[in-house]
Amino acid sequence: MLNVLHIENIAVIEQAEIMFDSGFNVLTGETGAGKSIVIDAISAILGERTSRDMIRTGAEKAFVSAVFSGVRELPWFAENGVPFDPEELLIQREILADGKNNCRVNGRPVTVALLRKLGLSLIGIHGQHDSQQLFDEATHLVYLDAFAHDEAEFSAYSEIYEKTQDVLSQIRRLTMDEAEKLRKVETLEYQIAEIEKAELEAGEEEQLDSRRKLLQNAEKLTDSLDCAVSALYGDESADGAAGLLSEAEHALSKVRTVSDSILSAYQTVSDLMYRVQDAAEELRDLKAELEYSPEELEEIEERLDVIHKLKRKYGGSVEEILAFLKKARNELDEIAFSSDRVEALQKKLEALQKELKEAGLILRKARQAAAQELEKRIRSELAELDMPGIQFLCQFSEQEPAGSGMDEVRFLMSANKGESLKPMAKVASGGELARIMLAMKNVLAEQDEIPTLIFDEVDAGVSGRAAQKVAVKLSKLARQKQVLCVTHLPQIAAMADTHLQVSKQERQGRTFTSVLPLDCAGRTDELSRLIGGAVITENTRRSAEEMLSLRA
């Protein structure tokens, strides 16, 4: 669960350290006091998007950290090289004025994207916009699949669906009218002929470039080699190094046995003689390679020009051009034998479509079974939320196989007895929608392993007895998970195990927000404010005290 949230320089919060407990935690405060900022801070340590606008005016950066306990050892830790501590999980995030973020998990730096993946397993945040999502019928199947835990059935269906789409794509590519086919054949034949005419070889361009560079410097190289060979072999005016070393070697050979020192000198001179002779021969060979005609350089330039023109059309290298040639030949063969190929693909498609339908029916069966249970559970939850007469139905409509399956699903409801079932957008009020979403979240929360749930003013539009029912439901949910709730309703605040008050003050022209836990007396004062607003009477206080005593 979330134990500690530390905030520095986020909006109107200069610094705050908030201690949460297990069970039901409630945050209350005047409108604009900063309750949403606390939720924004929690979102930040979960890897959600942040903005430099979050940074408190005058500060260079914002910082938020959170300490969790009892976190299970998720695969995420091993996958990302982050040490796992069963006792404590520390997440830190620094938001800089230049828009950069520094994130750390148990002291190890991680990216925001990786932090978000971890955050999805730690806390689920549900706000007022979640209720509005129920108006979007595209989300209804998502909710049903989450409840159904039909991952195996959906995965089997998706695998076949992807194979089917691939075969359909191949058929569409091969199925063209005659005019289009003729144009494609002419283009491919021209491209193949142009490349084949060049008779390219892998590595050819590099060899030609090397030879061209050699020939372009041939005159300079010839002069240098002539000079070097003359120095080694000698000419009419003087002996070369090889000849002189030969004389020295001959002279020393006669006395090399006289002493070890002379023998060593002899061996050195002898070695130098052979090495110089080898070098001289190597230089002669290099000089022979430089023999060329002016036509050779011209031919190399023409050949490279052909290669460069082909590269502009078909690829960045000879190897890429040859790969394009292979692909073009395959495409031409496909068109030439397209009728046979299409016929074979059609047979394959028929078999896949049969498999797809079977997999789709298995997925539908799993969804329908889950839908019956979901309907039952939602009606039961709504009855506990003071909506006993509501009817709730998961309506299935068959559709052509798509990525989501062969089903369209939408939630229908009737808020009152005697009324026909209709889409939620047509019958649900704001308060009813909030309770339906709470019922949905409550049912789904029993299925997932997220240990902490946050409800950010999901009680909008709820009052009176319905508010009391919502409070009881949140309190019951808090027996299974840690629950954090931002609320304006005294019925909900009274049910809290831990009550935190968010308040703001002005000092020296600046606004400061603080978050403090309330004792019994403080809770009585805060509940009185929630009940009576600006006017707090003795009756109001007695009502607040009674609400707290009933909870106990």
Coordinates of C-alpha atoms in Angstrom, one line a residue:
M1 CA 0.0 0.0 0.0
L2 CA 1.0 3.7 -0.3
N3 CA 2.4 4.7 3.1
V4 CA 4.1 8.1 2.6
L5 CA 3.7 10.8 -0.1
H6 CA 6.3 13.6 0.0
I7 CA 5.7 16.7 -2.2
E8 CA 7.9 19.7 -2.8
N9 CA 7.1 22.8 -5.0
I10 CA 4.1 21.4 -6.8
A11 CA 1.7 24.3 -7.5
V12 CA 0.6 25.8 -4.2
I13 CA 2.2 23.1 -2.2
E14 CA 5.7 24.2 -1.1
Q15 CA 6.3 21.1 1.0
A16 CA 4.1 18.4 2.4
E17 CA 4.5 14.9 3.8
I18 CA 1.3 12.9 3.8
M19 CA 1.0 9.7 5.8
F20 CA -1.6 7.2 4.5
D21 CA -2.9 4.1 6.3
S22 CA -4.5 0.9 5.3
G23 CA -8.2 0.8 4.8
F24 CA -10.3 3.9 3.9
N25 CA -8.4 7.2 3.5
V26 CA -10.4 10.4 2.8
L27 CA -9.2 13.8 1.7
T28 CA -11.5 16.8 2.2
G29 CA -11.1 20.5 1.9
E30 CA -12.5 23.7 0.5
T31 CA -12.8 24.0 -3.3
G32 CA -9.5 25.1 -4.6
A33 CA -7.5 24.1 -1.5
G34 CA -5.3 21.7 -3.5
K35 CA -6.9 18.3 -3.2
S36 CA -6.4 17.7 -7.0
I37 CA -2.7 18.6 -6.6
V38 CA -2.3 15.7 -4.2
I39 CA -3.8 13.4 -6.9
D40 CA -1.6 15.0 -9.5
A41 CA 1.5 14.3 -7.3
I42 CA 0.4 10.7 -7.0
S43 CA -0.1 10.5 -10.8
A44 CA 3.5 11.8 -11.2
I45 CA 5.1 9.0 -9.2
L46 CA 3.0 6.5 -11.3
G47 CA 4.6 7.8 -14.5
E48 CA 1.8 9.9 -15.8
R49 CA 2.5 12.9 -18.0
T50 CA 3.5 16.0 -16.1
S51 CA 4.1 19.6 -17.1
R52 CA 6.6 22.2 -16.1
D53 CA 3.6 24.3 -15.2
M54 CA 3.3 22.1 -12.1
I55 CA 6.4 23.7 -10.7
R56 CA 5.6 26.2 -7.9
T57 CA 6.2 29.8 -9.0
G58 CA 9.8 30.9 -8.2
A59 CA 11.1 27.3 -7.8
E60 CA 13.6 25.7 -10.2
K61 CA 12.2 22.2 -9.9
A62 CA 9.4 20.1 -8.3
F63 CA 10.0 16.8 -6.5
V64 CA 7.7 14.1 -5.4
S65 CA 8.4 10.7 -3.7
A66 CA 6.3 7.9 -2.4
V67 CA 7.0 5.0 -0.1
F68 CA 5.0 1.7 -0.6
S69 CA 5.0 -1.4 1.6
G70 CA 3.8 -4.9 0.9
V71 CA 4.5 -4.7 -2.8
R72 CA 4.6 -8.1 -4.5
E73 CA 7.7 -9.1 -6.5
L74 CA 6.6 -8.1 -10.0
P75 CA 8.6 -9.3 -13.1
W76 CA 9.1 -5.6 -13.8
F77 CA 12.0 -5.4 -11.2
A78 CA 14.1 -8.3 -12.7
E79 CA 13.3 -7.1 -16.3
N80 CA 14.7 -3.6 -15.6
G81 CA 17.5 -4.4 -13.2
V82 CA 15.9 -2.7 -10.3
P83 CA 16.6 -4.3 -6.8
F84 CA 13.4 -5.5 -5.1
D85 CA 12.9 -4.9 -1.4
P86 CA 9.9 -6.8 0.1
E87 CA 9.8 -4.3 3.0
E88 CA 9.8 -1.0 1.1
L89 CA 9.5 0.4 -2.4
L90 CA 10.7 4.0 -2.9
I91 CA 9.7 5.9 -6.0
Q92 CA 11.1 9.4 -6.7
R93 CA 10.5 11.9 -9.5
E94 CA 12.1 15.2 -10.1
I95 CA 10.4 17.6 -12.6
L96 CA 12.8 20.3 -14.0
A97 CA 11.9 23.7 -15.4
D98 CA 13.3 22.7 -18.8
G99 CA 10.7 19.9 -19.0
K100 CA 13.1 17.1 -18.2
N101 CA 12.3 14.4 -15.6
N102 CA 14.6 12.3 -13.4
C103 CA 12.9 9.2 -12.1
R104 CA 14.3 6.6 -9.6
V105 CA 12.9 3.4 -8.2
N106 CA 14.7 2.0 -5.2
G107 CA 17.6 4.3 -6.1
R108 CA 18.0 3.1 -9.7
P109 CA 17.3 5.6 -12.5
V110 CA 14.4 4.6 -14.8
T111 CA 12.6 6.3 -17.7
V112 CA 9.1 7.8 -17.4
A113 CA 7.8 5.0 -19.7
L114 CA 9.2 2.3 -17.4
L115 CA 7.8 4.1 -14.3
R116 CA 4.4 4.1 -15.9
K117 CA 4.5 0.3 -16.5
L118 CA 5.3 -0.2 -12.8
G119 CA 2.6 2.4 -11.7
L120 CA -0.1 0.5 -13.5
S121 CA 0.4 -2.4 -11.0
L122 CA 0.5 -0.2 -7.9
I123 CA -2.4 2.2 -8.0
G124 CA -5.7 2.6 -10.0
I125 CA -7.0 6.2 -10.2
H126 CA -10.6 6.7 -11.0
G127 CA -12.0 10.2 -11.6
Q128 CA -15.2 11.8 -12.8
H129 CA -14.1 11.3 -16.5
D130 CA -14.2 7.5 -15.9
S131 CA -18.0 7.7 -15.4
Q132 CA -18.3 9.6 -18.7
Q133 CA -16.5 6.8 -20.4
L134 CA -19.6 4.7 -19.9
F135 CA -21.3 6.8 -22.4
D136 CA -18.7 5.6 -25.0
E137 CA -20.0 2.2 -26.1
A138 CA -16.6 1.4 -27.5
T139 CA -15.4 0.9 -23.9
H140 CA -18.1 -1.5 -22.9
L141 CA -16.4 -4.5 -24.5
V142 CA -13.1 -3.5 -22.8
Y143 CA -14.9 -3.6 -19.4
L144 CA -16.5 -6.9 -20.2
D145 CA -13.2 -8.5 -21.3
A146 CA -11.5 -7.2 -18.1
F147 CA -14.2 -8.9 -16.0
A148 CA -14.2 -12.1 -18.1
H149 CA -10.4 -12.7 -17.9
D150 CA -10.7 -14.1 -21.4
E151 CA -7.1 -13.5 -22.3
A152 CA -6.5 -17.1 -23.5
E153 CA -9.5 -17.1 -25.8
F154 CA -8.8 -13.6 -27.1
S155 CA -5.2 -14.5 -27.8
A156 CA -6.1 -17.6 -29.8
Y157 CA -8.6 -15.6 -31.8
S158 CA -6.2 -12.7 -32.4
E159 CA -3.5 -15.1 -33.7
I160 CA -5.8 -16.6 -36.3
Y161 CA -7.2 -13.1 -37.2
E162 CA -3.7 -11.8 -38.0
K163 CA -3.0 -14.8 -40.2
T164 CA -6.3 -14.2 -42.0
Q165 CA -5.5 -10.5 -42.6
D166 CA -2.1 -11.4 -44.0
V167 CA -3.6 -13.9 -46.5
L168 CA -6.3 -11.3 -47.5
S169 CA -3.5 -8.7 -48.0
Q170 CA -1.6 -11.2 -50.3
I171 CA -4.8 -11.8 -52.3
R172 CA -5.5 -8.1 -52.7
R173 CA -2.0 -7.6 -53.9
L174 CA -2.3 -10.3 -56.5
T175 CA -5.8 -9.5 -57.6
M176 CA -5.7 -6.6 -60.1
D177 CA -7.3 -5.8 -63.4
E178 CA -5.5 -6.6 -66.7
A179 CA -4.5 -3.0 -67.4
E180 CA -2.9 -2.6 -64.0
K181 CA -1.3 -6.0 -64.3
L182 CA 0.2 -5.0 -67.7
R183 CA 1.6 -1.8 -66.3
K184 CA 3.1 -3.6 -63.4
V185 CA 4.7 -6.3 -65.6
E186 CA 6.2 -3.7 -68.0
T187 CA 7.7 -1.8 -65.1
L188 CA 9.2 -4.9 -63.5
E189 CA 10.6 -6.2 -66.8
Y190 CA 12.2 -2.8 -67.5
Q191 CA 13.7 -2.7 -64.0
I192 CA 15.0 -6.3 -64.1
A193 CA 16.5 -5.8 -67.6
E194 CA 18.3 -2.5 -66.6
I195 CA 19.9 -4.2 -63.6
E196 CA 20.7 -7.4 -65.3
K197 CA 22.4 -5.6 -68.2
A198 CA 24.8 -4.0 -65.7
E199 CA 26.0 -7.5 -64.5
L200 CA 26.7 -6.2 -61.1
E201 CA 28.8 -8.2 -58.6
A202 CA 28.8 -7.8 -54.8
G203 CA 31.8 -5.8 -53.6
E204 CA 32.5 -4.5 -57.1
E205 CA 32.1 -0.8 -56.3
E206 CA 34.7 -0.9 -53.5
Q207 CA 37.2 -2.7 -55.8
L208 CA 36.7 -0.1 -58.6
D209 CA 37.0 2.8 -56.2
S210 CA 40.3 1.4 -54.8
R211 CA 41.7 0.9 -58.4
R212 CA 40.6 4.4 -59.5
K213 CA 42.3 6.0 -56.5
L214 CA 45.5 4.1 -57.4
L215 CA 45.4 5.0 -61.1
Q216 CA 44.6 8.7 -60.3
N217 CA 47.9 8.9 -58.4
A218 CA 49.9 6.6 -60.7
E219 CA 52.4 9.2 -61.9
K220 CA 53.2 10.3 -58.4
L221 CA 53.4 6.7 -57.2
T222 CA 55.7 5.7 -60.1
D223 CA 58.2 8.5 -59.3
S224 CA 58.2 7.5 -55.7
L225 CA 58.7 3.8 -56.4
D226 CA 61.4 4.5 -58.9
C227 CA 63.3 6.5 -56.4
A228 CA 62.8 3.9 -53.7
V229 CA 63.9 1.0 -56.0
S230 CA 67.0 3.0 -57.1
A231 CA 67.9 3.6 -53.4
L232 CA 67.7 -0.1 -52.6
Y233 CA 69.2 -1.6 -55.8
G234 CA 71.4 1.3 -56.8
D235 CA 72.0 2.8 -60.3
E236 CA 75.0 3.9 -62.5
S237 CA 76.1 6.6 -60.1
A238 CA 76.0 4.7 -56.8
D239 CA 75.5 1.3 -55.1
G240 CA 72.1 0.7 -53.5
A241 CA 71.3 -0.3 -49.9
A242 CA 70.8 -4.0 -50.9
G243 CA 74.3 -4.2 -52.6
L244 CA 76.0 -2.5 -49.7
L245 CA 74.4 -4.7 -47.2
S246 CA 75.4 -7.7 -49.3
E247 CA 79.0 -6.6 -49.2
A248 CA 78.9 -6.1 -45.4
E249 CA 77.3 -9.5 -44.9
H250 CA 80.0 -11.1 -47.1
A251 CA 82.8 -9.4 -45.1
L252 CA 81.4 -10.3 -41.7
S253 CA 80.7 -13.9 -42.7
K254 CA 84.5 -14.6 -42.8
V255 CA 85.0 -13.6 -39.2
R256 CA 81.7 -14.3 -37.6
T257 CA 83.1 -17.3 -35.5
V258 CA 85.7 -15.1 -33.8
S259 CA 83.4 -13.9 -31.1
D260 CA 79.8 -13.8 -30.0
S261 CA 79.6 -10.0 -30.6
I262 CA 80.7 -10.3 -34.2
L263 CA 78.3 -13.2 -34.7
S264 CA 75.5 -11.1 -33.4
A265 CA 76.4 -8.2 -35.7
Y266 CA 76.7 -10.6 -38.6
Q267 CA 73.2 -12.0 -37.9
T268 CA 71.7 -8.5 -37.7
V269 CA 73.3 -7.4 -41.0
S270 CA 72.3 -10.7 -42.7
D271 CA 68.7 -10.2 -41.6
L272 CA 68.6 -6.6 -42.8
M273 CA 70.0 -7.7 -46.2
Y274 CA 67.3 -10.2 -46.8
R275 CA 64.5 -7.8 -45.6
V276 CA 65.8 -5.0 -47.9
Q277 CA 65.9 -7.4 -50.8
D278 CA 62.4 -8.5 -50.1
A279 CA 61.2 -4.9 -49.8
A280 CA 62.9 -4.1 -53.1
E281 CA 61.1 -7.0 -54.9
E282 CA 57.8 -5.9 -53.4
L283 CA 58.3 -2.4 -54.7
R284 CA 59.1 -3.7 -58.2
D285 CA 55.8 -5.7 -58.2
L286 CA 53.9 -2.6 -57.1
K287 CA 55.4 -0.6 -59.9
A288 CA 54.4 -3.3 -62.4
E289 CA 50.8 -3.1 -61.2
L290 CA 50.8 0.6 -62.0
E291 CA 51.2 0.0 -65.7
Y292 CA 47.9 1.0 -67.3
S293 CA 46.5 2.7 -70.4
P294 CA 44.5 5.9 -70.2
E295 CA 41.5 3.9 -71.4
E296 CA 41.4 1.9 -68.2
L297 CA 40.7 4.9 -66.0
E298 CA 38.0 6.0 -68.4
E299 CA 36.4 2.6 -68.3
I300 CA 36.4 2.6 -64.5
E301 CA 34.8 6.0 -64.4
E302 CA 32.1 4.8 -66.8
R303 CA 31.4 1.7 -64.8
L304 CA 31.1 3.6 -61.6
D305 CA 28.8 6.0 -63.3
V306 CA 26.5 3.1 -64.2
I307 CA 26.5 1.9 -60.7
H308 CA 25.7 5.3 -59.3
K309 CA 22.8 5.7 -61.6
L310 CA 21.4 2.4 -60.5
K311 CA 21.9 3.3 -56.9
R312 CA 19.8 6.4 -57.3
K313 CA 17.0 4.2 -58.5
Y314 CA 17.2 1.0 -56.7
G315 CA 19.3 1.2 -53.5
G316 CA 22.2 2.7 -51.7
S317 CA 24.7 0.0 -52.5
V318 CA 25.4 -2.8 -55.1
E319 CA 24.1 -5.3 -52.5
E320 CA 20.8 -3.4 -52.1
I321 CA 20.4 -3.2 -55.9
L322 CA 20.9 -6.9 -56.2
A323 CA 18.3 -7.4 -53.4
F324 CA 15.9 -5.2 -55.3
L325 CA 16.5 -7.3 -58.4
K326 CA 15.6 -10.5 -56.5
K327 CA 12.5 -8.9 -55.2
A328 CA 11.4 -7.7 -58.6
R329 CA 11.9 -11.2 -60.1
N330 CA 9.8 -12.7 -57.3
E331 CA 7.0 -10.1 -57.9
L332 CA 7.1 -10.8 -61.7
D333 CA 6.9 -14.5 -61.0
E334 CA 3.9 -13.9 -58.6
I335 CA 2.1 -12.0 -61.3
A336 CA 2.9 -14.6 -63.9
F337 CA 1.5 -17.3 -61.7
S338 CA -1.0 -15.1 -59.9
S339 CA -4.0 -17.1 -60.8
D340 CA -2.6 -20.3 -59.3
R341 CA -1.3 -18.4 -56.3
V342 CA -4.6 -16.7 -55.7
E343 CA -6.4 -20.0 -56.0
A344 CA -4.1 -21.5 -53.4
L345 CA -4.5 -18.5 -51.1
Q346 CA -8.3 -18.6 -51.4
K347 CA -8.2 -22.2 -50.1
K348 CA -6.0 -21.2 -47.3
L349 CA -8.2 -18.3 -46.5
E350 CA -11.3 -20.5 -46.4
A351 CA -9.6 -22.8 -43.9
L352 CA -8.5 -19.8 -41.8
Q353 CA -11.9 -18.2 -41.8
K354 CA -13.4 -21.4 -40.6
E355 CA -10.8 -21.5 -37.7
L356 CA -11.5 -17.8 -37.1
K357 CA -15.2 -18.4 -36.7
E358 CA -14.7 -21.3 -34.3
A359 CA -12.3 -19.2 -32.2
G360 CA -14.7 -16.2 -32.3
L361 CA -17.5 -18.4 -31.1
I362 CA -15.4 -19.7 -28.3
L363 CA -14.5 -16.1 -27.3
R364 CA -18.2 -15.2 -27.5
K365 CA -19.2 -18.0 -25.3
A366 CA -16.7 -16.9 -22.7
R367 CA -17.9 -13.3 -23.0
Q368 CA -21.6 -14.3 -22.7
A369 CA -21.0 -16.4 -19.6
A370 CA -19.1 -13.5 -18.1
A371 CA -21.8 -11.0 -19.1
Q372 CA -24.4 -13.0 -17.2
E373 CA -22.3 -12.9 -14.1
L374 CA -21.4 -9.2 -14.6
E375 CA -25.1 -8.3 -15.0
K376 CA -25.9 -10.2 -11.8
R377 CA -23.0 -8.6 -9.9
I378 CA -23.8 -5.1 -11.1
R379 CA -27.4 -5.3 -10.2
S380 CA -26.4 -6.6 -6.8
E381 CA -23.9 -3.8 -6.3
L382 CA -26.4 -1.1 -7.5
A383 CA -29.0 -2.4 -5.1
E384 CA -26.6 -1.8 -2.3
L385 CA -26.1 1.7 -3.8
D386 CA -29.8 2.6 -3.4
M387 CA -30.7 1.7 -7.0
P388 CA -32.7 -1.5 -6.4
G389 CA -35.1 -1.0 -9.4
I390 CA -32.3 -0.7 -12.0
Q391 CA -32.1 -3.1 -14.9
F392 CA -28.6 -3.7 -16.4
L393 CA -27.9 -5.7 -19.5
C394 CA -24.9 -6.6 -21.7
Q395 CA -26.4 -6.6 -25.2
F396 CA -24.5 -8.6 -27.8
S397 CA -24.6 -7.9 -31.6
E398 CA -22.9 -10.0 -34.1
Q399 CA -20.4 -8.3 -36.4
E400 CA -18.0 -9.3 -39.1
P401 CA -14.7 -10.6 -37.7
A402 CA -12.6 -7.7 -36.5
G403 CA -9.6 -7.2 -34.3
S404 CA -11.8 -7.2 -31.2
G405 CA -13.7 -10.4 -32.1
M406 CA -17.1 -11.0 -33.7
D407 CA -19.1 -9.2 -31.1
E408 CA -20.3 -5.7 -30.5
V409 CA -21.2 -5.2 -26.8
R410 CA -23.0 -2.3 -25.2
F411 CA -24.4 -1.8 -21.8
L412 CA -28.2 -1.0 -21.6
M413 CA -30.0 0.1 -18.5
S414 CA -33.4 1.1 -17.2
A415 CA -33.2 3.4 -14.2
N416 CA -36.8 2.9 -13.2
K417 CA -39.3 0.0 -13.2
G418 CA -41.6 -0.1 -16.2
E419 CA -39.1 1.6 -18.5
S420 CA -37.5 -0.2 -21.4
L421 CA -33.8 -0.8 -21.5
K422 CA -31.9 2.0 -23.4
P423 CA -28.3 3.1 -23.9
M424 CA -26.8 4.7 -20.8
A425 CA -26.3 8.1 -22.5
K426 CA -30.1 8.3 -22.8
V427 CA -31.2 7.3 -19.3
A428 CA -28.5 7.7 -16.7
S429 CA -28.2 10.9 -14.7
G430 CA -24.8 12.1 -13.3
G431 CA -25.4 10.6 -9.9
E432 CA -26.7 7.3 -11.4
L433 CA -23.7 7.2 -13.7
A434 CA -21.3 7.7 -10.8
R435 CA -22.9 4.8 -8.9
I436 CA -22.8 2.6 -11.9
M437 CA -19.1 3.3 -12.4
L438 CA -18.5 2.7 -8.7
A439 CA -20.3 -0.7 -9.0
M440 CA -18.3 -1.5 -12.1
K441 CA -15.0 -0.6 -10.4
N442 CA -15.9 -2.5 -7.3
V443 CA -16.7 -5.7 -9.3
L444 CA -13.5 -5.4 -11.4
A445 CA -11.4 -4.6 -8.3
E446 CA -12.1 -8.0 -6.9
Q447 CA -10.6 -9.5 -10.1
D448 CA -7.4 -7.5 -10.4
E449 CA -4.3 -7.4 -8.1
I450 CA -3.9 -3.6 -7.9
P451 CA -3.6 -3.0 -4.1
T452 CA -4.5 0.7 -3.9
L453 CA -7.5 2.5 -5.5
I454 CA -8.0 6.2 -5.7
F455 CA -11.5 7.8 -6.3
D456 CA -11.2 11.4 -7.2
E457 CA -14.6 13.1 -6.6
V458 CA -16.5 10.2 -8.2
D459 CA -19.4 11.1 -5.9
A460 CA -20.4 14.1 -8.1
G461 CA -24.2 14.3 -8.4
V462 CA -24.8 12.0 -5.5
S463 CA -26.6 13.1 -2.3
G464 CA -28.8 12.0 0.6
R465 CA -29.4 8.3 1.1
A466 CA -27.6 7.5 -2.1
A467 CA -24.5 9.2 -0.7
Q468 CA -24.7 7.1 2.4
K469 CA -24.9 3.9 0.3
V470 CA -21.8 5.0 -1.7
A471 CA -20.0 5.6 1.5
V472 CA -20.8 2.2 2.8
K473 CA -19.7 0.6 -0.5
L474 CA -16.4 2.4 -0.5
S475 CA -15.8 1.4 3.2
K476 CA -16.5 -2.3 2.3
L477 CA -14.1 -2.0 -0.7
A478 CA -11.5 -0.7 1.7
R479 CA -11.6 -4.0 3.6
Q480 CA -10.0 -5.7 0.6
K481 CA -7.8 -2.9 -0.7
Q482 CA -6.3 0.5 0.4
V483 CA -8.8 3.1 -0.7
L484 CA -8.1 6.9 -1.1
C485 CA -11.1 9.1 -1.8
V486 CA -11.3 12.8 -2.5
T487 CA -14.8 13.9 -1.5
H488 CA -17.2 16.8 -0.6
L489 CA -19.8 14.5 1.0
P490 CA -19.9 14.3 4.8
Q491 CA -21.5 10.8 4.5
I492 CA -18.3 9.5 2.8
A493 CA -15.9 11.4 5.0
A494 CA -17.5 10.1 8.1
M495 CA -16.8 6.5 7.1
A496 CA -13.0 7.1 6.8
D497 CA -10.4 5.2 8.8
T498 CA -8.0 8.0 8.1
H499 CA -9.2 11.6 7.5
L500 CA -6.9 14.1 5.9
Q501 CA -7.7 17.8 5.5
V502 CA -6.3 19.9 2.7
S503 CA -6.3 23.6 3.5
K504 CA -4.6 26.7 2.1
Q505 CA -3.3 29.9 3.8
E506 CA -1.9 33.1 2.5
R507 CA 1.4 34.4 4.0
Q508 CA 3.4 37.4 2.7
G509 CA 1.4 37.4 -0.5
R510 CA 2.0 33.7 -1.3
T511 CA -0.5 30.8 -1.1
F512 CA 0.5 27.7 0.8
T513 CA -1.3 24.4 1.0
S514 CA -1.0 21.9 3.8
V515 CA -2.3 18.4 4.3
L516 CA -2.9 17.3 7.9
P517 CA -4.5 14.2 9.6
L518 CA -7.5 15.0 11.7
D519 CA -8.1 13.8 15.2
C520 CA -11.7 13.2 16.5
A521 CA -12.3 16.9 17.3
G522 CA -10.8 17.9 13.9
R523 CA -13.0 15.5 12.1
T524 CA -16.1 16.9 13.9
D525 CA -15.2 20.4 12.8
E526 CA -14.5 19.3 9.2
L527 CA -17.8 17.2 9.0
S528 CA -19.6 20.2 10.4
R529 CA -18.2 22.3 7.6
L530 CA -19.2 19.7 4.9
I531 CA -22.7 19.6 6.3
G532 CA -23.4 23.3 7.0
G533 CA -21.0 25.1 4.9
A534 CA -20.1 28.6 6.2
V535 CA -22.8 28.5 8.9
I536 CA -22.0 25.9 11.6
T537 CA -24.5 25.6 14.4
E538 CA -24.8 23.4 17.4
N539 CA -27.2 21.2 15.5
T540 CA -24.7 20.9 12.7
R541 CA -22.0 19.8 15.2
R542 CA -24.3 17.3 16.8
S543 CA -25.1 15.8 13.3
A544 CA -21.4 15.5 12.7
E545 CA -20.7 13.8 16.0
E546 CA -23.6 11.5 15.4
M547 CA -22.3 10.5 12.0
L548 CA -18.9 9.6 13.5
S549 CA -20.5 7.7 16.4
L550 CA -22.7 5.6 13.9
R551 CA -19.5 4.7 12.0
A552 CA -17.9 3.5 15.3

